[in-house]
CSV table of C-alpha atoms in Angstrom, one decimal:
chain,number,residue,atom,x,y,z
O,581,MET,CA,12.4,20.7,9.1
O,582,GLY,CA,14.8,17.9,8.0
O,583,THR,CA,13.5,17.7,4.4
O,584,THR,CA,16.1,17.1,1.8
O,585,PRO,CA,15.7,18.4,-1.7
O,586,THR,CA,15.9,14.9,-3.1
O,587,GLU,CA,12.9,13.8,-1.0
O,588,VAL,CA,10.8,16.8,-2.0
O,589,LEU,CA,11.6,16.8,-5.7
O,590,ALA,CA,11.0,13.1,-6.1
O,591,PHE,CA,7.3,13.8,-6.5
O,592,PRO,CA,5.8,15.4,-9.6
O,593,ASN,CA,5.2,19.1,-9.6
O,594,ILE,CA,2.1,20.2,-7.6
O,595,ARG,CA,0.4,23.6,-8.1
O,596,ALA,CA,-2.3,25.0,-5.8
O,597,ILE,CA,-4.2,27.8,-7.6
O,598,VAL,CA,-6.7,30.1,-5.9
O,599,ARG,CA,-8.4,32.6,-8.2
O,600,ASP,CA,-10.2,35.8,-7.2
O,601,ASN,CA,-13.3,34.6,-9.1
O,602,GLY,CA,-14.1,32.1,-6.3
O,603,THR,CA,-12.6,29.0,-7.9
O,604,ALA,CA,-9.5,27.0,-7.1
O,605,GLU,CA,-7.8,23.8,-8.3
O,606,VAL,CA,-4.8,21.6,-7.5
O,607,VAL,CA,-2.7,20.4,-10.4
O,608,VAL,CA,-0.8,17.1,-9.7
O,609,ALA,CA,1.6,16.0,-12.5
O,610,GLY,CA,-0.6,17.8,-15.1
O,611,ASN,CA,-3.9,16.4,-13.8
O,612,SER,CA,-6.3,19.0,-12.4
O,613,ARG,CA,-8.4,18.4,-9.3
O,614,ILE,CA,-11.2,20.9,-8.5
O,615,VAL,CA,-11.0,22.3,-5.0
O,616,PRO,CA,-14.3,22.2,-3.0
O,617,ALA,CA,-16.0,25.6,-2.9
O,618,GLY,CA,-15.7,27.8,0.1
O,619,ASP,CA,-17.2,31.1,1.3
O,620,SER,CA,-13.9,33.0,1.2
O,621,VAL,CA,-10.4,33.0,-0.3
O,622,GLN,CA,-9.1,31.5,3.0
O,623,ASP,CA,-11.6,28.6,2.7
O,624,LEU,CA,-10.3,27.9,-0.8
O,625,ARG,CA,-6.7,27.9,0.5
O,626,ASN,CA,-7.6,25.4,3.2
O,627,ASN,CA,-9.4,23.1,0.8
O,628,ALA,CA,-6.5,23.3,-1.7
O,629,LEU,CA,-3.9,22.4,1.0
O,630,ALA,CA,-6.1,19.6,2.3
O,631,LEU,CA,-5.9,18.0,-1.2
O,632,VAL,CA,-2.1,18.4,-1.2
O,633,VAL,CA,-1.8,16.8,2.3
O,634,GLY,CA,-3.8,13.9,0.9
O,635,GLU,CA,-1.2,13.5,-1.9
O,636,ALA,CA,1.6,13.6,0.6
O,637,GLN,CA,-0.1,11.0,2.7
O,638,THR,CA,-0.7,8.7,-0.3
O,639,LEU,CA,3.0,9.0,-1.3
O,640,GLN,CA,4.2,8.9,2.3
O,641,ARG,CA,6.9,11.5,1.7
O,642,PRO,CA,7.1,15.3,1.7
O,643,VAL,CA,6.0,17.2,-1.5
O,644,ARG,CA,6.7,20.6,-2.8
O,645,VAL,CA,3.8,22.8,-3.9
O,646,GLN,CA,3.7,26.0,-5.8
O,647,ILE,CA,0.9,28.3,-4.6
O,648,GLU,CA,-0.8,31.1,-6.4
O,649,ASP,CA,-3.6,33.2,-5.1
O,650,PRO,CA,-4.9,36.8,-5.6
O,651,GLU,CA,-2.5,38.1,-3.0
O,652,GLY,CA,0.7,36.5,-4.0
O,653,HIS,CA,2.7,33.4,-5.0
O,654,GLY,CA,5.4,31.2,-3.5
O,655,GLU,CA,6.2,27.6,-2.4
O,656,LEU,CA,5.4,25.3,0.5
O,657,ILE,CA,6.6,21.9,1.6
O,658,VAL,CA,3.8,19.6,2.7
O,659,HIS,CA,4.5,16.6,4.9
O,660,PRO,CA,2.4,13.5,5.3
O,661,ASP,CA,1.9,14.3,9.1
O,662,ASN,CA,0.0,17.5,8.1
O,663,THR,CA,2.9,19.8,9.0
O,664,ILE,CA,3.6,22.4,6.4
O,665,GLU,CA,6.6,24.7,5.8
O,666,SER,CA,6.7,27.9,4.0
O,667,VAL,CA,9.6,28.1,1.6
O,668,SER,CA,8.9,31.5,0.1
O,669,TYR,CA,6.0,33.9,-0.5
O,670,GLU,CA,6.0,37.1,-2.5
O,671,PRO,CA,2.9,39.3,-2.2
O,672,ARG,CA,1.5,40.8,-5.4
O,673,PRO,CA,1.6,44.6,-5.7
O,674,ALA,CA,-1.8,45.9,-4.6
O,675,ARG,CA,-3.9,47.7,-7.1
O,676,ARG,CA,-5.2,51.0,-5.7
O,677,ARG,CA,-7.8,53.4,-6.7
O,678,ALA,CA,-9.4,56.6,-5.3
O,679,GLU,CA,-12.8,56.5,-3.7
O,680,ALA,CA,-15.1,59.5,-4.1
O,681,PRO,CA,-15.6,61.5,-0.8
O,682,GLU,CA,-18.8,61.3,1.0
O,683,THR,CA,-21.1,64.3,0.5
O,684,THR,CA,-21.1,65.8,4.0
O,685,PRO,CA,-21.2,69.5,5.1
O,686,GLU,CA,-17.6,69.1,6.2
O,687,THR,CA,-15.1,68.6,3.4
O,688,VAL,CA,-12.4,65.9,4.0
O,689,ALA,CA,-9.5,64.6,2.1
O,690,PRO,CA,-10.2,61.6,-0.2
O,691,THR,CA,-9.5,58.2,1.3
O,692,VAL,CA,-7.4,55.7,-0.6
O,693,ILE,CA,-8.4,52.1,-0.2
O,694,ASP,CA,-7.0,48.8,-1.4
O,695,THR,CA,-9.1,46.9,-3.9
O,696,VAL,CA,-8.0,43.5,-2.7
O,697,PRO,CA,-11.0,42.0,-0.9
O,698,VAL,CA,-10.7,41.8,2.9
O,699,ALA,CA,-12.7,39.2,4.8
O,700,ALA,CA,-15.0,40.8,7.3
O,701,PRO,CA,-14.2,39.8,11.0
O,702,GLU,CA,-16.6,37.5,12.8
O,703,PRO,CA,-16.7,38.6,16.4
O,704,VAL,CA,-18.5,35.7,18.0
O,705,ALA,CA,-18.4,32.3,16.1
O,706,ALA,CA,-15.2,30.9,14.7
O,707,PRO,CA,-15.5,30.0,11.0
O,708,ALA,CA,-16.3,26.3,10.3
O,709,GLN,CA,-13.5,24.2,8.9
O,710,PRO,CA,-14.0,23.1,5.3
O,711,THR,CA,-14.7,19.5,4.5
O,712,ALA,CA,-12.0,18.0,2.3
O,713,ALA,CA,-10.1,14.7,1.7
O,714,ALA,CA,-7.6,15.5,4.5
O,715,THR,CA,-7.5,17.8,7.5
O,716,VAL,CA,-4.8,20.5,7.8
O,717,ASP,CA,-3.8,21.1,11.4
O,718,ARG,CA,-2.9,24.7,10.8
O,719,GLN,CA,-3.0,27.2,8.0
O,720,PRO,CA,0.6,28.0,6.9
O,721,TRP,CA,-0.4,29.8,3.7
O,722,PRO,CA,1.4,33.1,4.0
O,723,PRO,CA,-1.4,35.6,4.9
O,724,ASN,CA,-2.1,38.9,3.1
O,725,PRO,CA,-1.2,41.8,5.5
O,726,ALA,CA,-4.6,43.3,4.6
O,727,GLU,CA,-6.3,40.2,6.2
O,728,THR,CA,-4.2,40.0,9.3
O,729,GLU,CA,-3.3,43.6,10.2
O,730,PRO,CA,-6.2,45.9,10.5
O,731,THR,CA,-5.6,49.2,8.8
O,732,THR,CA,-5.9,52.2,11.1
O,733,GLU,CA,-6.8,55.2,9.1
O,734,THR,CA,-6.1,58.7,10.4
O,735,PRO,CA,-8.6,61.2,9.2
O,736,ALA,CA,-7.0,64.3,7.5
O,737,PRO,CA,-7.4,67.5,9.4
O,738,ALA,CA,-10.3,69.7,8.2
O,739,GLN,CA,-9.2,72.6,6.0
O,740,PRO,CA,-10.5,76.0,7.1
O,741,ALA,CA,-13.0,77.5,4.7
O,742,ALA,CA,-12.0,80.5,2.7
O,743,ALA,CA,-14.0,83.7,3.2
O,744,GLU,CA,-14.1,84.7,-0.4
O,745,GLU,CA,-15.3,81.4,-2.1
O,746,PRO,CA,-16.2,77.9,-1.0
O,747,GLN,CA,-13.5,75.2,-1.1
O,748,THR,CA,-13.9,72.7,-3.9
O,749,THR,CA,-12.8,69.1,-3.0
O,750,ALA,CA,-10.6,67.6,-5.7
O,751,THR,CA,-10.9,63.8,-6.3
O,752,ALA,CA,-8.1,61.8,-7.8
O,753,PRO,CA,-8.9,60.2,-11.2
O,754,GLU,CA,-9.9,56.6,-10.9
O,755,ALA,CA,-6.9,54.3,-11.9
O,756,PRO,CA,-7.8,51.9,-14.7
O,757,LEU,CA,-8.3,48.3,-13.6
O,758,THR,CA,-6.1,45.8,-15.4
O,759,ARG,CA,-8.1,43.5,-17.7
O,760,ARG,CA,-7.5,39.8,-16.8
O,761,SER,CA,-5.9,37.7,-19.5
O,762,LEU,CA,-8.0,34.9,-21.0
O,763,LYS,CA,-5.2,32.6,-20.2
O,764,GLU,CA,-5.8,33.0,-16.5
O,765,THR,CA,-9.2,31.5,-16.4
O,766,SER,CA,-11.2,28.6,-17.7
O,767,PHE,CA,-14.9,27.7,-18.0
O,768,LEU,CA,-13.9,24.0,-17.4
O,769,VAL,CA,-14.4,23.9,-13.6
O,770,SER,CA,-16.7,20.9,-13.2
O,771,ALA,CA,-15.3,17.8,-11.6
O,772,PRO,CA,-15.4,14.6,-13.6
O,773,ILE,CA,-18.7,12.7,-13.3
O,774,LEU,CA,-18.4,9.5,-11.3
O,775,GLU,CA,-19.5,6.6,-13.4
O,776,PRO,CA,-22.2,4.4,-11.8
O,777,ALA,CA,-21.6,1.1,-10.2
O,778,THR,CA,-21.1,-2.0,-12.5
O,779,GLN,CA,-20.4,-4.7,-9.9
O,780,GLY,CA,-22.3,-6.5,-7.2
O,781,TRP,CA,-25.8,-5.5,-6.1
O,782,ARG,CA,-25.1,-1.9,-6.8
O,783,GLY,CA,-24.3,-2.8,-10.4
O,784,THR,CA,-27.5,-4.8,-10.7
O,785,LEU,CA,-29.6,-1.9,-9.5
O,786,THR,CA,-27.8,0.4,-11.9
O,787,ARG,CA,-28.7,-1.9,-14.8
O,788,LEU,CA,-32.4,-1.9,-13.6
O,789,GLY,CA,-32.4,1.9,-13.9
O,790,TYR,CA,-31.4,2.9,-10.4
O,791,ARG,CA,-28.1,4.8,-10.7
O,792,MET,CA,-25.9,3.6,-7.8
O,793,ASP,CA,-22.5,4.9,-6.8
O,794,PRO,CA,-19.7,2.2,-6.9
O,795,SER,CA,-18.6,0.6,-3.7
O,796,ALA,CA,-15.2,1.2,-2.1
O,797,GLU,CA,-13.9,-2.1,-3.6
O,798,GLU,CA,-15.0,-1.1,-7.1
O,799,LEU,CA,-13.4,2.3,-6.8
O,800,SER,CA,-10.2,0.7,-5.7
O,801,GLU,CA,-10.3,-1.6,-8.7
O,802,ARG,CA,-10.9,1.3,-11.0
O,803,GLU,CA,-7.9,3.1,-9.5
O,804,ASP,CA,-5.7,0.1,-10.1
O,805,ILE,CA,-6.9,-0.2,-13.7
O,806,ARG,CA,-6.1,3.5,-14.2
O,807,THR,CA,-2.6,3.0,-12.8
O,808,VAL,CA,-1.8,0.1,-15.1
O,809,SER,CA,-3.4,1.8,-18.1
O,810,GLN,CA,-0.9,4.7,-18.2
O,811,HIS,CA,1.6,5.3,-21.0
O,812,TRP,CA,5.0,6.5,-19.7
O,813,PRO,CA,7.5,8.5,-21.7
O,814,GLY,CA,10.2,6.1,-22.9
O,815,PRO,CA,10.4,2.4,-22.4
O,816,ARG,CA,10.2,0.7,-19.0
O,817,THR,CA,12.0,-2.6,-18.0
O,818,ILE,CA,10.8,-4.8,-15.1
O,819,ALA,CA,13.1,-7.5,-13.8
O,820,VAL,CA,11.6,-10.5,-11.9
O,821,VAL,CA,14.2,-12.1,-9.7
O,822,ASN,CA,14.7,-14.7,-7.0
O,823,ARG,CA,17.8,-16.8,-6.5
O,824,LYS,CA,15.7,-19.9,-5.7
O,825,GLY,CA,14.0,-22.0,-8.4
O,826,GLY,CA,10.3,-22.7,-7.9
O,827,ALA,CA,9.6,-19.2,-6.5
O,828,ASN,CA,7.0,-18.4,-9.2
O,829,LYS,CA,9.2,-16.2,-11.3
O,830,THR,CA,7.9,-17.3,-14.7
O,831,PRO,CA,4.2,-17.2,-13.7
O,832,THR,CA,4.8,-13.7,-12.3
O,833,VAL,CA,6.4,-12.6,-15.6
O,834,VAL,CA,3.4,-14.0,-17.6
O,835,MET,CA,0.7,-12.4,-15.4
O,836,LEU,CA,2.4,-8.9,-15.2
O,837,SER,CA,2.9,-8.9,-19.0
O,838,ALA,CA,-0.7,-10.0,-19.6
O,839,ILE,CA,-2.2,-7.3,-17.4
O,840,LEU,CA,0.0,-4.5,-18.5
O,841,ALA,CA,-0.6,-5.4,-22.2
O,842,ARG,CA,-4.4,-5.8,-21.8
O,843,TYR,CA,-5.1,-2.6,-19.9
O,844,SER,CA,-2.5,-0.2,-21.3
O,845,GLY,CA,-2.4,-1.3,-24.9
O,846,ALA,CA,1.3,-0.7,-24.9
O,847,ALA,CA,3.5,-3.1,-26.8
O,848,THR,CA,4.8,-5.5,-24.2
O,849,VAL,CA,7.4,-8.3,-24.4
O,850,ALA,CA,8.3,-11.0,-21.9
O,851,TRP,CA,12.0,-11.9,-22.2
O,852,ASP,CA,13.4,-15.1,-20.8
O,853,ASN,CA,16.9,-14.0,-19.6
O,854,ASN,CA,17.8,-17.3,-18.1
O,855,GLU,CA,21.6,-18.0,-18.4
O,856,SER,CA,20.8,-21.5,-19.6
O,857,GLN,CA,17.4,-22.9,-20.6
O,858,GLY,CA,14.4,-21.0,-19.1
O,859,THR,CA,10.8,-22.2,-18.8
O,860,LEU,CA,9.0,-19.1,-20.0
O,861,GLY,CA,8.5,-20.8,-23.4
O,862,TRP,CA,6.9,-23.8,-21.7
O,863,ARG,CA,4.2,-21.7,-19.9
O,864,THR,CA,3.2,-19.6,-23.0
O,865,GLU,CA,2.0,-20.1,-26.5
O,866,LYS,CA,4.5,-21.0,-29.2
O,867,GLY,CA,4.5,-19.2,-32.6
O,868,SER,CA,5.1,-20.7,-36.0
O,869,HIS,CA,8.9,-20.7,-35.6
O,870,ASP,CA,11.6,-21.8,-33.2
O,871,ARG,CA,13.6,-18.6,-32.9
O,872,SER,CA,15.1,-17.4,-29.6
O,873,VAL,CA,17.0,-14.6,-28.1
O,874,LEU,CA,20.2,-15.8,-29.9
O,875,ASP,CA,18.5,-15.4,-33.3
O,876,LEU,CA,17.4,-11.9,-32.4
O,877,ILE,CA,21.0,-11.0,-31.3
O,878,ASP,CA,22.3,-12.3,-34.7
O,879,ALA,CA,19.8,-10.2,-36.6
O,880,SER,CA,20.3,-7.1,-34.4
O,881,THR,CA,22.0,-5.0,-37.1
O,882,GLU,CA,19.1,-5.5,-39.4
O,883,LEU,CA,16.5,-4.9,-36.7
O,884,LEU,CA,18.2,-1.7,-35.6
O,885,SER,CA,18.4,-0.3,-39.1
O,886,PRO,CA,16.2,2.8,-39.7
O,887,SER,CA,14.8,1.2,-42.8
O,888,THR,CA,13.5,-2.0,-41.1
O,889,ASN,CA,9.7,-2.2,-40.7
O,890,ALA,CA,8.4,-2.6,-37.1
O,891,ALA,CA,6.6,-5.8,-38.1
O,892,GLU,CA,9.9,-7.6,-38.7
O,893,ILE,CA,10.2,-8.3,-34.9
O,894,ALA,CA,7.5,-10.9,-35.3
O,895,LYS,CA,10.1,-13.2,-36.8
O,896,PHE,CA,11.7,-13.6,-33.4
O,897,VAL,CA,9.0,-13.4,-30.8
O,898,HIS,CA,6.0,-15.6,-30.0
O,899,HIS,CA,2.7,-13.7,-29.8
O,900,GLN,CA,0.1,-14.5,-27.1
O,901,THR,CA,-3.2,-14.3,-28.9
O,902,ALA,CA,-5.4,-13.9,-25.8
O,903,ASP,CA,-3.2,-11.8,-23.5
O,904,LYS,CA,-1.8,-9.5,-26.2
O,905,PHE,CA,1.9,-9.6,-25.4
O,906,ASP,CA,4.9,-11.2,-27.1
O,907,VAL,CA,7.5,-13.7,-25.7
O,908,LEU,CA,11.2,-13.8,-26.5
O,909,ARG,CA,12.4,-17.3,-25.5
O,910,SER,CA,15.7,-18.3,-24.2
O,911,ASP,CA,17.9,-20.8,-26.2
O,912,GLU,CA,16.3,-24.2,-26.0
O,913,ASN,CA,18.8,-26.1,-28.1
O,914,GLU,CA,19.7,-29.2,-26.1
O,915,GLU,CA,23.1,-29.5,-27.8
O,916,GLY,CA,24.0,-25.8,-27.4
O,917,ASP,CA,26.2,-24.5,-24.7
O,918,HIS,CA,26.1,-20.8,-25.4
O,919,GLU,CA,25.4,-18.5,-22.4
O,920,VAL,CA,24.3,-15.0,-23.1
O,921,THR,CA,26.9,-12.4,-22.2
O,922,ALA,CA,26.5,-8.9,-20.7
O,923,GLU,CA,27.2,-7.4,-24.1
O,924,GLU,CA,24.5,-9.5,-25.7
O,925,VAL,CA,22.1,-8.4,-23.1
O,926,ASP,CA,22.8,-4.8,-24.1
O,927,ILE,CA,22.2,-5.7,-27.7
O,928,ALA,CA,18.9,-7.5,-27.1
O,929,HIS,CA,17.7,-4.8,-24.8
O,930,GLN,CA,18.4,-2.1,-27.4
O,931,VAL,CA,16.5,-4.0,-30.0
O,932,LEU,CA,13.5,-4.7,-27.7
O,933,THR,CA,13.2,-1.2,-26.4
O,934,ARG,CA,13.0,0.0,-30.0
O,935,TYR,CA,10.0,-2.1,-30.7
O,936,TYR,CA,8.3,-2.3,-27.3
O,937,ARG,CA,7.4,0.2,-24.6
O,938,LEU,CA,7.4,-2.4,-21.7
O,939,VAL,CA,10.0,-5.2,-21.3
O,940,VAL,CA,9.3,-7.8,-18.5
O,941,MET,CA,12.4,-9.9,-17.9
O,942,ASP,CA,12.4,-13.4,-16.4
O,943,SER,CA,15.8,-14.5,-14.9
O,944,GLY,CA,17.9,-17.4,-13.8
O,945,ASN,CA,19.0,-18.3,-10.3
O,946,THR,CA,22.6,-17.0,-10.4
O,947,ALA,CA,22.9,-13.4,-9.2
O,948,ARG,CA,26.6,-13.5,-10.1
O,949,SER,CA,26.2,-14.3,-13.8
O,950,ALA,CA,27.0,-11.6,-16.3
O,951,ASN,CA,23.6,-11.6,-18.0
O,952,TRP,CA,21.9,-11.3,-14.6
O,953,ARG,CA,23.9,-8.4,-13.4
O,954,ARG,CA,23.6,-6.6,-16.8
O,955,MET,CA,19.8,-7.1,-16.6
O,956,ILE,CA,19.8,-5.2,-13.3
O,957,ASP,CA,21.6,-2.3,-15.0
O,958,HIS,CA,18.7,-1.9,-17.4
O,959,THR,CA,16.0,-2.4,-14.8
O,960,ASN,CA,13.5,0.4,-13.8
O,961,GLN,CA,11.4,-1.7,-11.4
O,962,LEU,CA,12.4,-4.8,-9.5
O,963,VAL,CA,9.9,-7.6,-8.6
O,964,VAL,CA,10.7,-10.4,-6.2
O,965,PRO,CA,8.2,-13.3,-6.3
O,966,VAL,CA,8.1,-15.8,-3.5
O,967,THR,CA,5.9,-18.8,-2.6
O,968,ALA,CA,4.7,-19.4,1.0
O,969,ILE,CA,7.7,-21.7,1.7
O,970,GLU,CA,10.5,-20.7,4.0
O,971,ASP,CA,13.4,-21.5,1.7
O,972,ARG,CA,11.9,-19.5,-1.1
O,973,ALA,CA,11.3,-16.5,1.2
O,974,GLU,CA,14.9,-16.8,2.5
O,975,ALA,CA,16.2,-16.8,-1.1
O,976,ALA,CA,14.2,-13.7,-1.8
O,977,ARG,CA,15.6,-12.0,1.3
O,978,LEU,CA,19.2,-12.9,0.2
O,979,THR,CA,18.5,-11.6,-3.3
O,980,LEU,CA,17.5,-8.2,-1.9
O,981,GLN,CA,20.4,-8.2,0.5
O,982,THR,CA,22.8,-8.9,-2.3
O,983,LEU,CA,21.5,-5.9,-4.3
O,984,GLU,CA,21.5,-3.7,-1.3
O,985,SER,CA,25.1,-4.5,-0.6
O,986,ARG,CA,26.2,-3.5,-4.1
O,987,GLY,CA,25.0,0.0,-3.5
O,988,GLY,CA,24.0,2.6,-6.1
O,989,HIS,CA,21.3,1.6,-8.6
O,990,ASN,CA,21.2,-2.0,-7.3
O,991,ALA,CA,20.4,-0.8,-3.7
O,992,GLU,CA,17.8,1.7,-5.0
O,993,LEU,CA,16.0,-1.1,-6.8
O,994,ALA,CA,16.0,-3.3,-3.7
O,995,ARG,CA,14.5,-0.5,-1.5
O,996,ASN,CA,11.8,0.2,-4.1
O,997,ALA,CA,11.1,-3.5,-4.9
O,998,VAL,CA,7.6,-5.1,-5.1
O,999,VAL,CA,7.4,-8.5,-3.3
O,1000,ILE,CA,4.7,-10.8,-4.6
O,1001,VAL,CA,3.9,-13.6,-2.1
O,1002,SER,CA,2.0,-16.4,-3.9
O,1003,GLU,CA,0.1,-19.3,-2.3
O,1004,SER,CA,0.1,-21.3,-5.6
O,1005,THR,CA,1.8,-24.7,-5.0
O,1006,ASP,CA,1.0,-28.3,-6.1
O,1007,ALA,CA,0.7,-29.4,-2.5
O,1008,LYS,CA,-2.5,-27.3,-2.1
O,1009,ARG,CA,-4.6,-29.7,-4.2
O,1010,SER,CA,-4.2,-32.4,-1.5
O,1011,MET,CA,-4.4,-30.2,1.6
O,1012,SER,CA,-7.2,-30.3,4.2
O,1013,GLY,CA,-9.0,-27.3,5.4
O,1014,ASP,CA,-6.7,-26.8,8.4
O,1015,ALA,CA,-3.6,-27.2,6.2
O,1016,LEU,CA,-4.9,-24.6,3.7
O,1017,GLN,CA,-5.4,-22.2,6.6
O,1018,ARG,CA,-1.9,-22.7,7.8
O,1019,ALA,CA,-0.6,-22.0,4.3
O,1020,LYS,CA,-2.5,-18.8,4.2
O,1021,ASP,CA,-1.2,-17.8,7.7
O,1022,GLU,CA,2.4,-18.6,6.5
O,1023,ALA,CA,1.9,-16.4,3.4
O,1024,ARG,CA,0.7,-13.6,5.6
O,1025,ARG,CA,3.7,-14.0,8.0
O,1026,ILE,CA,6.1,-13.9,5.1
O,1027,ALA,CA,4.4,-10.9,3.6
O,1028,ASP,CA,4.5,-9.0,6.9
O,1029,GLY,CA,8.2,-9.9,7.2
O,1030,PHE,CA,9.1,-8.2,3.9
O,1031,GLU,CA,6.8,-5.1,4.3
O,1032,PRO,CA,9.3,-2.9,6.2
O,1033,PHE,CA,12.1,-3.3,3.7
O,1034,VAL,CA,10.4,-2.8,0.3
O,1035,ARG,CA,8.0,-0.4,-1.4
O,1036,ALA,CA,5.0,-2.8,-1.7
O,1037,VAL,CA,4.0,-6.4,-0.8
O,1038,VAL,CA,1.1,-8.1,-2.6
O,1039,ARG,CA,-0.4,-11.5,-1.7
O,1040,ILE,CA,-1.8,-13.8,-4.5
O,1041,PRO,CA,-4.3,-16.6,-3.6
O,1042,TYR,CA,-3.9,-20.2,-4.7
O,1043,ASP,CA,-5.4,-20.9,-8.1
O,1044,PRO,CA,-5.2,-24.3,-9.9
O,1045,ALA,CA,-4.9,-22.5,-13.3
O,1046,MET,CA,-1.4,-21.3,-12.2
O,1047,VAL,CA,0.0,-24.8,-11.5
O,1048,ASN,CA,0.7,-26.5,-14.8
O,1049,GLY,CA,0.7,-25.8,-18.6
O,1050,PRO,CA,0.3,-22.5,-20.4
O,1051,ILE,CA,-1.0,-19.6,-18.2
O,1052,ARG,CA,-4.0,-17.6,-19.4
O,1053,TYR,CA,-5.4,-14.6,-17.6
O,1054,GLU,CA,-9.0,-15.5,-18.4
O,1055,ALA,CA,-8.6,-19.0,-16.9
O,1056,LEU,CA,-7.9,-17.5,-13.4
O,1057,GLN,CA,-10.6,-17.2,-10.7
O,1058,PRO,CA,-11.9,-13.7,-10.2
O,1059,ALA,CA,-10.2,-13.3,-6.9
O,1060,THR,CA,-6.9,-14.3,-8.5
O,1061,GLN,CA,-7.4,-11.8,-11.3
O,1062,ARG,CA,-8.1,-9.0,-8.9
O,1063,ALA,CA,-4.9,-9.9,-6.8
O,1064,TRP,CA,-2.7,-9.8,-9.9
O,1065,LEU,CA,-4.3,-6.5,-11.0
O,1066,ALA,CA,-3.3,-5.1,-7.6
O,1067,ALA,CA,0.2,-6.5,-8.1
O,1068,ALA,CA,0.6,-4.9,-11.5
O,1069,ALA,CA,-0.7,-1.6,-10.2
O,1070,ALA,CA,2.0,-1.7,-7.4
O,1071,VAL,CA,4.6,-2.3,-10.1
O,1072,ALA,CA,3.4,0.4,-12.5
O,1073,SER,CA,3.2,3.0,-9.7
O,1074,GLY,CA,7.0,2.7,-9.5
O,1075,PHE,CA,7.5,3.9,-13.0
């Protein structure tokens, strides 16, 4: 099929392991998932492949899987549409032993049999398909010849009996069976226990002593929390961009920083990379000093010194006491005219990635400026916020188009961007019911318009706590908090 190596290798390594002790598991990026039990090795293969198909469908791209079973090992390519290709398969050498002859009046030669278990044929009913997370259309796992080709044994001709003395049948000595290594098995085969419901009426019944499973909505929220709670090797930089002012860039920076810091516990900094005077400092808490990015750049030699204590960074950032992240403000000197250069962006980024695991960058409105372009060079994940207003949406489209036209890393960021469509606007407070519904419909239309061109689109409902003043996560309505959690999960899944 037309699968390129880049598409396949983009997904973390997957291993499907079927053991001859009747257990199997699928390992995705180091995380083990227990395969549902089956009556045969073939059932375990089917169930393992069904889990791999589910991973491919979740990712929406082909994945490569290494397979191991008692009969052999190799590689498959699994596609989201349930089609599966066999890349290679190498059967294991069969272990053989001699079987003692039957005690019959007629002496026959010993029969050599394969110790690999062979499934007994079912002449009437077809075997039932296993229940799993996804259905595999066909079974491409390379079969063991012992299972697919019946062995026709030709009995040895009877030897004539000697007249002088009876013929003694010689049996071959039984070959020693290889003892399995302790590294090849584990007693830890139980699936994780699902924690009971904590939300809604199910959570109420759980607290009353009736253990209830969580709803689909609660399971989805738990998965988003798990996604944003990860720790990734090396620092990650998020750039929040839109060429139009008033597109919710700064509130987006605040909310992504708050959620990632709260759930992951990773050191997180929000950096106002506006080429002039940004507003991130206006929407967040101020510390006991007035220092900005220019002061941090001036002190970069000291901050990058191996002898400098990590706590020294507190002299230059403003800590958010409730939401647990720090803010690096832009220069707010009314009399100053300094614009941050590309080289200064490099210096500030080097300092911040020494002290923080996550860097969320606010930006100005000029995609041609040196600091804007250098920010993109350091970016791992692009976020494009937009309000439900046509000119904001058009500015977001042009921003993505500009990056796409530049090719390379810029184009890759545009294709994998997360677009966040927000309904928050001052006009909402005076809108009638019909006008509010029209605003929701417009937000849905804009979100649908971006969906084919980016990796993810998330909609955020209107919330008065997002309109003015410092933004606090706890001040938001529950529906708004849930929407921002989904947005942060969409961003984190791109790491």
